[in-house]
XYZ file of C-alpha atoms in Angstrom:
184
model
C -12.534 -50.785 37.430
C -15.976 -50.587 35.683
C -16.885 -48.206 38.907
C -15.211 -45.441 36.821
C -18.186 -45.336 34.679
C -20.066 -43.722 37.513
C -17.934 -40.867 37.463
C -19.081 -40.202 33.981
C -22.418 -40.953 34.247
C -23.711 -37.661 34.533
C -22.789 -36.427 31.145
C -24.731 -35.800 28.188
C -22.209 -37.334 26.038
C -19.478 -39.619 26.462
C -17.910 -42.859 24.846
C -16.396 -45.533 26.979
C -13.152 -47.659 24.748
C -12.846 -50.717 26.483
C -9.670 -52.448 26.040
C -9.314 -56.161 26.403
C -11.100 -59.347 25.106
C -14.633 -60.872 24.657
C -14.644 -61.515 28.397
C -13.353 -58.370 29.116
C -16.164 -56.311 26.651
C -19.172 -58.669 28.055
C -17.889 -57.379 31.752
C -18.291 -53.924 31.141
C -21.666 -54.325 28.581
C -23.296 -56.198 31.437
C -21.967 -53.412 34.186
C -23.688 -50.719 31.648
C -26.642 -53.048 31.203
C -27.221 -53.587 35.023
C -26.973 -49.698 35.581
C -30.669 -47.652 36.245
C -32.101 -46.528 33.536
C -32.096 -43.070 34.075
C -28.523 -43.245 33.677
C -27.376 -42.730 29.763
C -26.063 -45.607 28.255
C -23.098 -44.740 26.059
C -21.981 -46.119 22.655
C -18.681 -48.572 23.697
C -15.715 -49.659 21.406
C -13.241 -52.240 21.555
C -9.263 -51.895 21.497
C -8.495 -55.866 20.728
C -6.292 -57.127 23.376
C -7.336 -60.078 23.954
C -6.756 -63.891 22.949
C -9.215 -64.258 20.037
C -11.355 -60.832 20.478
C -14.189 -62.440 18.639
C -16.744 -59.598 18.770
C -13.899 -56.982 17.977
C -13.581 -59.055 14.365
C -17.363 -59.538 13.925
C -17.462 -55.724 14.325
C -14.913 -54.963 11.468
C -12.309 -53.773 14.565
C -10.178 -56.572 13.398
C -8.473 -59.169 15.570
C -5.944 -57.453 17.504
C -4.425 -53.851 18.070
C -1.595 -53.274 15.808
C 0.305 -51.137 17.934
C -0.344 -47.835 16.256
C -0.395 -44.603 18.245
C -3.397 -45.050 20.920
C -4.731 -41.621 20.155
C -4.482 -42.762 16.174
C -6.312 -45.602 17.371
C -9.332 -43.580 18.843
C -9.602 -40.871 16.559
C -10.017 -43.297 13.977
C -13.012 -44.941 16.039
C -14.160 -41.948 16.894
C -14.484 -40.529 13.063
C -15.032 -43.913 11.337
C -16.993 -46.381 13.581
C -20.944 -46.605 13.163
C -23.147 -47.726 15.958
C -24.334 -51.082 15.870
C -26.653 -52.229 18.188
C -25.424 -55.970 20.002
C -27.971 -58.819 20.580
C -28.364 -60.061 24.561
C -28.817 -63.244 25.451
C -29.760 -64.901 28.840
C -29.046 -68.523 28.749
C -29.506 -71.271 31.126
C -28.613 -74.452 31.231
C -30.609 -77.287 32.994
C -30.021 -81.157 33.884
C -33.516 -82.332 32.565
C -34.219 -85.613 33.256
C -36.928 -87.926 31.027
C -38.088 -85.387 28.161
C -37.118 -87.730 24.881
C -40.065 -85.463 22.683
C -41.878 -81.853 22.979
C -44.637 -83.515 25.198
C -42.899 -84.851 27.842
C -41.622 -81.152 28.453
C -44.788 -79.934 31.039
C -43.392 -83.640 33.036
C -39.465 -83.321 33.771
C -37.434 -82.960 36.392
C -35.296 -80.043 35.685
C -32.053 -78.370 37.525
C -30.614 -75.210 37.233
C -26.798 -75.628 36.462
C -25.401 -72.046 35.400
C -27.409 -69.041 33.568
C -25.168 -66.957 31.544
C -25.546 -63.629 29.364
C -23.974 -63.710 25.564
C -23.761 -60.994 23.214
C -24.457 -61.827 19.709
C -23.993 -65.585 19.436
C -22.908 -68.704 21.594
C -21.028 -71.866 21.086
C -22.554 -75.147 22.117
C -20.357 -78.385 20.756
C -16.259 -78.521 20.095
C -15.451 -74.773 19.958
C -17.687 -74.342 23.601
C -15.495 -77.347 25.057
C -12.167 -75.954 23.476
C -13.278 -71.965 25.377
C -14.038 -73.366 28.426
C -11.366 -75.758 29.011
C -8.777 -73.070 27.849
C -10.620 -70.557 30.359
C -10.728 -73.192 33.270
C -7.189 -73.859 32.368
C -6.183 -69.830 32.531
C -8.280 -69.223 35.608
C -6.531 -71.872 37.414
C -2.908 -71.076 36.362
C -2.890 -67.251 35.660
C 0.776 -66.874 35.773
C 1.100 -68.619 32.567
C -0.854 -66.265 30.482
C 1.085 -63.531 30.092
C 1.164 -62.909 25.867
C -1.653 -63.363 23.477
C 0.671 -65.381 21.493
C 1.648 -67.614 24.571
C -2.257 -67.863 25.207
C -2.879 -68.914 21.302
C -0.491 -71.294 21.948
C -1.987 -72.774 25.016
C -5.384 -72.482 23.144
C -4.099 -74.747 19.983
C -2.936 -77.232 22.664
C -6.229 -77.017 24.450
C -7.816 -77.676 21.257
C -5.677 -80.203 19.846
C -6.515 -82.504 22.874
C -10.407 -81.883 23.078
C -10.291 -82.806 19.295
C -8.654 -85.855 19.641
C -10.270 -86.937 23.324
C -14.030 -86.267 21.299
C -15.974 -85.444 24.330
C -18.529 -83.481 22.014
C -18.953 -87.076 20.442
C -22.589 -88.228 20.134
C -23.473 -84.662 21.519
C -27.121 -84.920 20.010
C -27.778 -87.451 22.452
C -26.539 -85.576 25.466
C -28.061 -82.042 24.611
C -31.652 -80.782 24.056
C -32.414 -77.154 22.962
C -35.880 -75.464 24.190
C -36.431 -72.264 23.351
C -39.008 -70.546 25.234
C -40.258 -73.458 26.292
C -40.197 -75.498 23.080
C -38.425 -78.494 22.490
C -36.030 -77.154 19.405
């Protein structure tokens, strides 16, 4: 697990290749994140294996691994990758009861539902719905998830369904945004 990291810790150098999906990449970035800082922090790429590997395409990594050699794979990282440093997000999510404008803000009722960390960008509408139903879906029947092409399948059927059921419909009515502590 991520505990292996430890081991390397003490060197002056290293490069961690983390192999899996967006899920997978945010584990081990958080892990690395949560670690002291007196411990180095080393640059980490991504070997696509994952369902949609998201942040492996916004990189330029592409969308999946092609099955080349795996030392091909990371001698090609290692002599053609740059470093690109990853925005961190902390999100939380509150039930906020009675704040209709920016003013009524200082006067609600709030509740903390879930705080989550995202690298780079999150999805709030249709495509959040479609990710978290398919990962509900996947958490609660793991045995059925055994290809990425049998989970883009189960994805597109996920998807299909929260298009035509709408529950994103009239969204702007059911969602505020306030961004350090303004009503967006």
């Amino acid at each position: 697990g991520v505990d292996t990291i430890k081991l390397f810790s003490s060197l002056q150098k290293y490069r961690i290749i983390v192999g899996g999906g967006d899920g997978t990449i945010a584990w081990v970035l958080n892990y690395l994140y949560n670690m002291p800082e007196s411990v180095l922090k080393p640059p980490v790429s991504i070997l696509p294996l994952g369902t949609g590997n998201d942040l492996a395409q916004v990189l330029g990594w592409g969308n999946h691994y092609g099955g080349t050699d795996v030392i091909d794979y990371i001698m090609d990282l290692n002599a053609n990758s740059n470093y690109t440093l990853l925005d961190r997000w902390q999100i939380s999510f509150y039930s906020i009861q009675n704040a209709r404008k920016k003013s009524d803000l200082q006067q609600v009722k709030e509740t903390l539902i879930k705080t989550s960390i995202m690298y780079n960008y999150f999805g709030l509408g249709l495509d959040a719905k479609i990710t978290g139903d398919f990962d509900s879906l996947r958490r609660k029947y793991p045995y059925l998830f055994k290809s990425r092409f049998g989970n883009k399948f189960f994805y597109s059927q996920v998807g299909t369904a929260d298009l035509f059921i709408r529950g994103c419909k009239n969204m702007h009515q059911k969602v505020q945004i306030v961004c350090d502590g303004s009503l967006v």
